[in-house]
mmCIF file of C-alpha atoms and ligand atoms in Angstrom:
data_model
loop_
_atom_site.group_PDB
_atom_site.id
_atom_site.type_symbol
_atom_site.label_atom_id
_atom_site.label_comp_id
_atom_site.label_asym_id
_atom_site.label_seq_id
_atom_site.Cartn_x
_atom_site.Cartn_y
_atom_site.Cartn_z
ATOM 1 C CA MET A 1 -0.147 -0.071 0.129
ATOM 2 C CA LYS A 2 1.435 3.297 -1.188
ATOM 3 C CA LYS A 3 1.753 5.876 1.492
ATOM 4 C CA ILE A 4 0.855 9.370 1.116
ATOM 5 C CA LEU A 5 1.246 12.448 3.057
ATOM 6 C CA ILE A 6 -0.873 15.590 3.210
ATOM 7 C CA ILE A 7 0.340 18.682 4.689
ATOM 8 C CA GLU A 8 -2.741 20.899 4.615
ATOM 9 C CA ASP A 9 -3.954 23.317 7.283
ATOM 10 C CA GLU A 10 -7.548 23.334 5.847
ATOM 11 C CA LEU A 11 -8.816 20.111 7.324
ATOM 12 C CA GLN A 12 -11.812 19.935 5.429
ATOM 13 C CA ILE A 13 -10.080 19.854 2.179
ATOM 14 C CA ALA A 14 -7.429 17.614 3.523
ATOM 15 C CA GLU A 15 -10.327 15.192 4.828
ATOM 16 C CA LEU A 16 -11.889 15.348 1.230
ATOM 17 C CA GLU A 17 -8.415 14.587 -0.549
ATOM 18 C CA LYS A 18 -7.985 11.539 2.088
ATOM 19 C CA ASP A 19 -11.666 10.216 1.544
ATOM 20 C CA TYR A 20 -10.931 10.006 -2.243
ATOM 21 C CA LEU A 21 -7.238 8.529 -1.891
ATOM 22 C CA GLU A 22 -8.496 5.894 0.439
ATOM 23 C CA LEU A 23 -10.947 4.644 -2.055
ATOM 24 C CA SER A 24 -8.336 3.999 -4.526
ATOM 25 C CA ASP A 25 -6.382 2.200 -1.731
ATOM 26 C CA PHE A 26 -3.708 4.718 -0.503
ATOM 27 C CA ASP A 27 -2.774 4.877 2.819
ATOM 28 C CA VAL A 28 -2.871 8.492 3.935
ATOM 29 C CA THR A 29 -1.737 10.678 6.938
ATOM 30 C CA ILE A 30 -2.942 14.462 7.046
ATOM 31 C CA VAL A 31 -0.627 16.809 9.271
ATOM 32 C CA THR A 32 -2.028 20.570 9.360
ATOM 33 C CA ASP A 33 0.911 22.399 10.261
ATOM 34 C CA GLY A 34 4.012 23.117 8.595
ATOM 35 C CA ILE A 35 6.495 22.435 11.274
ATOM 36 C CA GLU A 36 5.025 19.016 12.061
ATOM 37 C CA GLY A 37 4.488 18.409 8.424
ATOM 38 C CA GLU A 38 8.139 19.131 7.586
ATOM 39 C CA LYS A 39 9.175 16.480 10.352
ATOM 40 C CA GLU A 40 6.645 14.125 9.078
ATOM 41 C CA ALA A 41 8.014 14.353 5.615
ATOM 42 C CA MET A 42 11.384 14.063 6.419
ATOM 43 C CA SER A 43 10.986 10.655 8.260
ATOM 44 C CA GLY A 44 11.357 9.256 4.595
ATOM 45 C CA LYS A 45 8.114 6.709 4.996
ATOM 46 C CA TYR A 46 6.087 8.339 2.144
ATOM 47 C CA ASP A 47 5.570 7.812 -1.445
ATOM 48 C CA LEU A 48 3.980 11.013 -2.307
ATOM 49 C CA LEU A 49 3.735 14.205 -0.711
ATOM 50 C CA ILE A 50 0.660 16.541 -1.502
ATOM 51 C CA LEU A 51 1.663 19.739 0.017
ATOM 52 C CA ASP A 52 -0.188 23.117 0.330
ATOM 53 C CA LEU A 53 1.854 26.291 0.034
ATOM 54 C CA MET A 54 0.360 28.565 2.751
ATOM 55 C CA LEU A 55 0.810 26.770 6.090
ATOM 56 C CA PRO A 56 1.107 27.891 9.683
ATOM 57 C CA GLY A 57 4.966 27.456 10.992
ATOM 58 C CA ARG A 58 6.530 26.878 7.646
ATOM 59 C CA ASP A 59 5.395 27.108 4.141
ATOM 60 C CA GLY A 60 5.360 24.596 1.416
ATOM 61 C CA ILE A 61 8.175 25.928 -0.434
ATOM 62 C CA GLU A 62 10.559 25.624 2.332
ATOM 63 C CA ILE A 63 9.289 21.995 3.166
ATOM 64 C CA CYS A 64 9.541 21.069 -0.609
ATOM 65 C CA ARG A 65 12.966 22.400 -0.829
ATOM 66 C CA LYS A 66 14.032 20.364 2.351
ATOM 67 C CA PHE A 67 12.428 17.298 1.058
ATOM 68 C CA ARG A 68 13.933 17.530 -2.163
ATOM 69 C CA ASN A 69 17.034 17.808 -0.749
ATOM 70 C CA HIS A 70 16.692 14.148 0.493
ATOM 71 C CA PHE A 71 14.427 12.425 -1.476
ATOM 72 C CA LEU A 72 13.247 11.894 -5.047
ATOM 73 C CA GLN A 73 9.640 10.879 -4.272
ATOM 74 C CA PRO A 74 6.646 12.850 -6.230
ATOM 75 C CA VAL A 75 5.633 16.218 -4.571
ATOM 76 C CA ILE A 76 2.140 17.759 -5.686
ATOM 77 C CA MET A 77 1.877 21.345 -4.414
ATOM 78 C CA ILE A 78 -1.616 22.879 -3.548
ATOM 79 C CA SER A 79 -2.385 26.613 -3.588
ATOM 80 C CA ALA A 80 -5.361 28.837 -3.323
ATOM 81 C CA LYS A 81 -3.998 30.960 -5.951
ATOM 82 C CA LYS A 82 -3.192 30.517 -9.407
ATOM 83 C CA GLU A 83 -0.500 33.576 -9.290
ATOM 84 C CA ASP A 84 1.350 31.678 -6.662
ATOM 85 C CA ILE A 85 1.773 28.712 -8.673
ATOM 86 C CA ASP A 86 2.884 30.491 -11.618
ATOM 87 C CA LYS A 87 5.406 32.181 -8.977
ATOM 88 C CA ILE A 88 6.513 28.941 -7.562
ATOM 89 C CA ARG A 89 6.975 27.473 -10.742
ATOM 90 C CA GLY A 90 9.895 29.749 -11.377
ATOM 91 C CA LEU A 91 11.945 28.688 -8.145
ATOM 92 C CA SER A 92 14.654 26.701 -8.708
ATOM 93 C CA MET A 93 12.982 24.127 -5.879
ATOM 94 C CA LYS A 94 10.952 21.771 -8.165
ATOM 95 C CA ALA A 95 7.561 20.048 -7.284
ATOM 96 C CA ASP A 96 6.316 17.639 -9.577
ATOM 97 C CA ASP A 97 3.089 18.892 -10.174
ATOM 98 C CA TYR A 98 0.880 21.958 -9.633
ATOM 99 C CA MET A 99 -2.727 22.332 -8.746
ATOM 100 C CA THR A 100 -5.127 25.337 -7.893
ATOM 101 C CA LYS A 101 -7.726 25.401 -5.293
ATOM 102 C CA PRO A 102 -10.696 24.359 -6.018
ATOM 103 C CA PHE A 103 -9.798 21.321 -7.757
ATOM 104 C CA SER A 104 -11.636 18.001 -8.175
ATOM 105 C CA PRO A 105 -10.601 15.046 -5.770
ATOM 106 C CA SER A 106 -10.662 12.848 -8.756
ATOM 107 C CA GLU A 107 -8.324 14.673 -10.916
ATOM 108 C CA LEU A 108 -5.986 15.143 -7.744
ATOM 109 C CA VAL A 109 -6.021 11.080 -7.484
ATOM 110 C CA ALA A 110 -5.482 10.674 -11.220
ATOM 111 C CA ARG A 111 -2.332 12.889 -10.559
ATOM 112 C CA VAL A 112 -1.152 10.961 -7.784
ATOM 113 C CA LYS A 113 -1.581 7.623 -9.524
ATOM 114 C CA ALA A 114 0.521 9.148 -12.783
ATOM 115 C CA HIS A 115 3.251 10.542 -10.710
ATOM 116 C CA LEU A 116 3.509 7.220 -8.679
ATOM 117 C CA SER A 117 3.941 5.272 -11.857
ATOM 118 C CA ARG A 118 5.929 7.748 -13.272
ATOM 119 C CA TYR A 119 8.544 7.398 -10.146
ATOM 120 C CA GLU A 120 8.227 3.775 -10.469
ATOM 121 C CA ASP A 121 9.337 3.360 -13.954
ATOM 122 C CA LEU A 122 12.355 5.832 -13.161
ATOM 123 C CA THR A 123 13.584 3.869 -10.219
ATOM 124 C CA GLN A 124 13.149 0.521 -12.197
ATOM 125 C CA GLN A 125 15.324 1.865 -14.870
ATOM 126 C CA THR A 126 17.882 3.134 -12.343
ATOM 127 C CA THR A 127 17.936 -0.360 -11.047
ATOM 128 C CA GLU A 128 18.124 -2.026 -14.353
ATOM 129 C CA ARG A 129 21.088 0.239 -15.338
ATOM 130 C CA GLU A 130 22.887 -0.430 -12.364
ATOM 131 C CA THR A 131 22.705 -4.374 -12.870
ATOM 132 C CA GLU A 132 23.926 -3.674 -16.457
ATOM 133 C CA ASN A 133 27.400 -3.277 -15.555
ATOM 134 C CA GLU A 134 29.013 -5.459 -12.944
ATOM 135 C CA ILE A 135 30.774 -3.219 -10.787
ATOM 136 C CA ILE A 136 32.959 -3.507 -7.484
ATOM 137 C CA GLU A 137 33.714 -0.377 -5.657
ATOM 138 C CA THR A 138 35.863 -0.434 -2.442
ATOM 139 C CA GLY A 139 37.881 2.656 -1.225
ATOM 140 C CA ASP A 140 39.564 4.663 -4.261
ATOM 141 C CA LEU A 141 39.407 1.591 -6.496
ATOM 142 C CA ARG A 142 36.486 0.878 -8.911
ATOM 143 C CA ILE A 143 36.552 -2.290 -11.149
ATOM 144 C CA ASP A 144 34.133 -2.768 -13.821
ATOM 145 C CA LYS A 145 33.665 -6.244 -14.979
ATOM 146 C CA THR A 146 31.341 -5.792 -17.804
ATOM 147 C CA ALA A 147 33.704 -3.053 -19.431
ATOM 148 C CA ARG A 148 36.946 -4.921 -18.322
ATOM 149 C CA ARG A 149 38.232 -1.489 -16.815
ATOM 150 C CA VAL A 150 39.898 -0.343 -13.514
ATOM 151 C CA PHE A 151 39.920 2.969 -11.816
ATOM 152 C CA ILE A 152 42.055 4.306 -9.057
ATOM 153 C CA ARG A 153 41.181 7.268 -7.513
ATOM 154 C CA ASP A 154 38.854 8.072 -10.628
ATOM 155 C CA GLU A 155 42.116 7.666 -13.181
ATOM 156 C CA GLU A 156 41.965 4.415 -15.413
ATOM 157 C CA LYS A 157 44.503 1.928 -15.438
ATOM 158 C CA SER A 158 45.146 -0.511 -18.200
ATOM 159 C CA PHE A 159 45.371 -3.976 -17.516
ATOM 160 C CA THR A 160 46.290 -7.201 -19.200
ATOM 161 C CA THR A 161 43.482 -10.024 -19.269
ATOM 162 C CA LYS A 162 45.179 -12.085 -16.518
ATOM 163 C CA GLU A 163 45.891 -9.328 -14.155
ATOM 164 C CA PHE A 164 42.540 -8.117 -14.571
ATOM 165 C CA ASP A 165 41.167 -11.585 -14.091
ATOM 166 C CA LEU A 166 43.363 -12.021 -10.875
ATOM 167 C CA LEU A 167 42.329 -8.740 -9.519
ATOM 168 C CA TYR A 168 38.548 -8.886 -9.820
ATOM 169 C CA PHE A 169 38.767 -12.442 -8.502
ATOM 170 C CA LEU A 170 40.318 -11.415 -5.463
ATOM 171 C CA ALA A 171 38.108 -8.271 -5.282
ATOM 172 C CA ARG A 172 35.198 -10.517 -5.520
ATOM 173 C CA ASN A 173 36.337 -12.744 -2.435
ATOM 174 C CA PRO A 174 37.361 -10.059 0.136
ATOM 175 C CA ASP A 175 38.888 -11.134 3.246
ATOM 176 C CA HIS A 176 39.658 -14.617 2.175
ATOM 177 C CA VAL A 177 43.081 -15.680 1.855
ATOM 178 C CA PHE A 178 44.181 -17.609 -1.395
ATOM 179 C CA PRO A 179 47.272 -19.931 -1.672
ATOM 180 C CA LYS A 180 49.067 -19.030 -4.944
ATOM 181 C CA GLU A 181 48.623 -22.480 -6.270
ATOM 182 C CA GLU A 182 44.817 -22.123 -6.128
ATOM 183 C CA LEU A 183 45.052 -18.570 -7.658
ATOM 184 C CA PHE A 184 47.077 -19.819 -10.509
ATOM 185 C CA GLN A 185 44.572 -22.685 -10.816
ATOM 186 C CA LYS A 186 41.649 -20.048 -10.896
ATOM 187 C CA ILE A 187 42.919 -17.746 -13.042
ATOM 188 C CA TRP A 188 45.358 -19.861 -15.619
ATOM 189 C CA GLY A 189 42.576 -22.721 -15.504
ATOM 190 C CA PHE A 190 45.209 -25.368 -14.754
ATOM 191 C CA SER A 191 47.425 -26.694 -12.081
ATOM 192 C CA SER A 192 50.849 -26.274 -12.258
ATOM 193 C CA VAL A 193 53.732 -26.811 -10.297
ATOM 194 C CA GLY A 194 56.058 -24.519 -11.650
ATOM 195 C CA ASP A 195 54.560 -21.330 -12.363
ATOM 196 C CA ILE A 196 53.600 -19.867 -8.864
ATOM 197 C CA ALA A 197 56.214 -17.312 -9.654
ATOM 198 C CA THR A 198 53.668 -15.928 -12.314
ATOM 199 C CA VAL A 199 51.019 -15.139 -9.714
ATOM 200 C CA THR A 200 53.624 -13.366 -7.553
ATOM 201 C CA VAL A 201 54.709 -11.259 -10.672
ATOM 202 C CA HIS A 202 51.074 -10.526 -11.450
ATOM 203 C CA ILE A 203 50.423 -9.319 -8.193
ATOM 204 C CA LYS A 204 53.412 -6.989 -8.118
ATOM 205 C CA LYS A 205 52.123 -5.486 -11.489
ATOM 206 C CA ILE A 206 48.556 -5.039 -9.956
ATOM 207 C CA ARG A 207 50.063 -3.421 -6.799
ATOM 208 C CA GLU A 208 52.276 -0.828 -8.939
ATOM 209 C CA LYS A 209 48.707 0.156 -10.777
ATOM 210 C CA VAL A 210 46.444 0.350 -7.653
ATOM 211 C CA GLU A 211 48.605 0.970 -4.551
ATOM 212 C CA LYS A 212 49.717 4.251 -3.202
ATOM 213 C CA ASP A 213 52.580 2.538 -1.352
ATOM 214 C CA THR A 214 53.382 -0.640 -2.908
ATOM 215 C CA SER A 215 55.650 -1.677 0.145
ATOM 216 C CA ASN A 216 52.438 -1.340 2.318
ATOM 217 C CA PRO A 217 49.633 -2.555 0.316
ATOM 218 C CA GLU A 218 46.207 -1.473 1.110
ATOM 219 C CA TYR A 219 44.353 -3.650 -1.127
ATOM 220 C CA ILE A 220 46.159 -7.003 -1.875
ATOM 221 C CA GLU A 221 47.787 -8.042 1.333
ATOM 222 C CA THR A 222 50.665 -10.706 1.407
ATOM 223 C CA ILE A 223 49.908 -13.446 4.217
ATOM 224 C CA TRP A 224 53.382 -14.772 4.697
ATOM 225 C CA GLY A 225 53.680 -18.433 3.830
ATOM 226 C CA VAL A 226 50.218 -18.709 2.538
ATOM 227 C CA GLY A 227 49.195 -16.476 -0.259
ATOM 228 C CA TYR A 228 47.210 -13.291 -0.933
ATOM 229 C CA ARG A 229 44.095 -11.563 0.630
ATOM 230 C CA PHE A 230 42.392 -8.716 -0.869
ATOM 231 C CA LYS A 231 41.176 -6.271 1.999
ATOM 232 C CA ALA A 232 37.922 -4.481 1.438
ATOM 233 C CA GLN A 233 38.098 -0.834 2.128
ATOM 234 C CA ASN A 234 35.646 1.484 3.658
HETATM 235 CA CA1 CA B 1 -2.989 26.859 3.512
#
């Protein structure tokens, strides 16, 4: 059930909006004062705000501005005067929609639904975009598996295939210690006795690219006598 917050000091109007929204299965909360309304809005638990412009305590513009700094959920601004709407449209703080009183409650419900569905599409697209590229980010290091690119402090570093595979494997399994033999097997795909030195050489090259101080590595630690461990950064 979508949660809607109405901040409106004219209780009759607020109740009317609430009735219509509840008929469409929305969960509606009313607050009739600006300061309380802002507090409630900033709790972050609402899917949409219906915000009156003129309120006791704090006006709708201030509340909208503060809300916008933290949340992307839709805001519909309501005003008694058309001139006010024209004025606030010009401000940098952005509500998603504006309505002038008196309006038909079913028109309000239609707009609420439209904005909620637009917002859902928007957030869904963002999620899809994020999952398109498989990315590991830790500290100053950013590994894009899909594009096979590595960035450190926003600067791209060039990696050979095996260097990349090795770094990615370690970063994907943080805080695990891997013996060199196992790494060789995982990355080069076969077990070999003599080629453990290859792992050491590759680790050295990776460190030269990603570590600030290769003698005191932050990302890939040497566990003496055992192997290597990738340390996830905060
Ligand atoms: Ca008012």
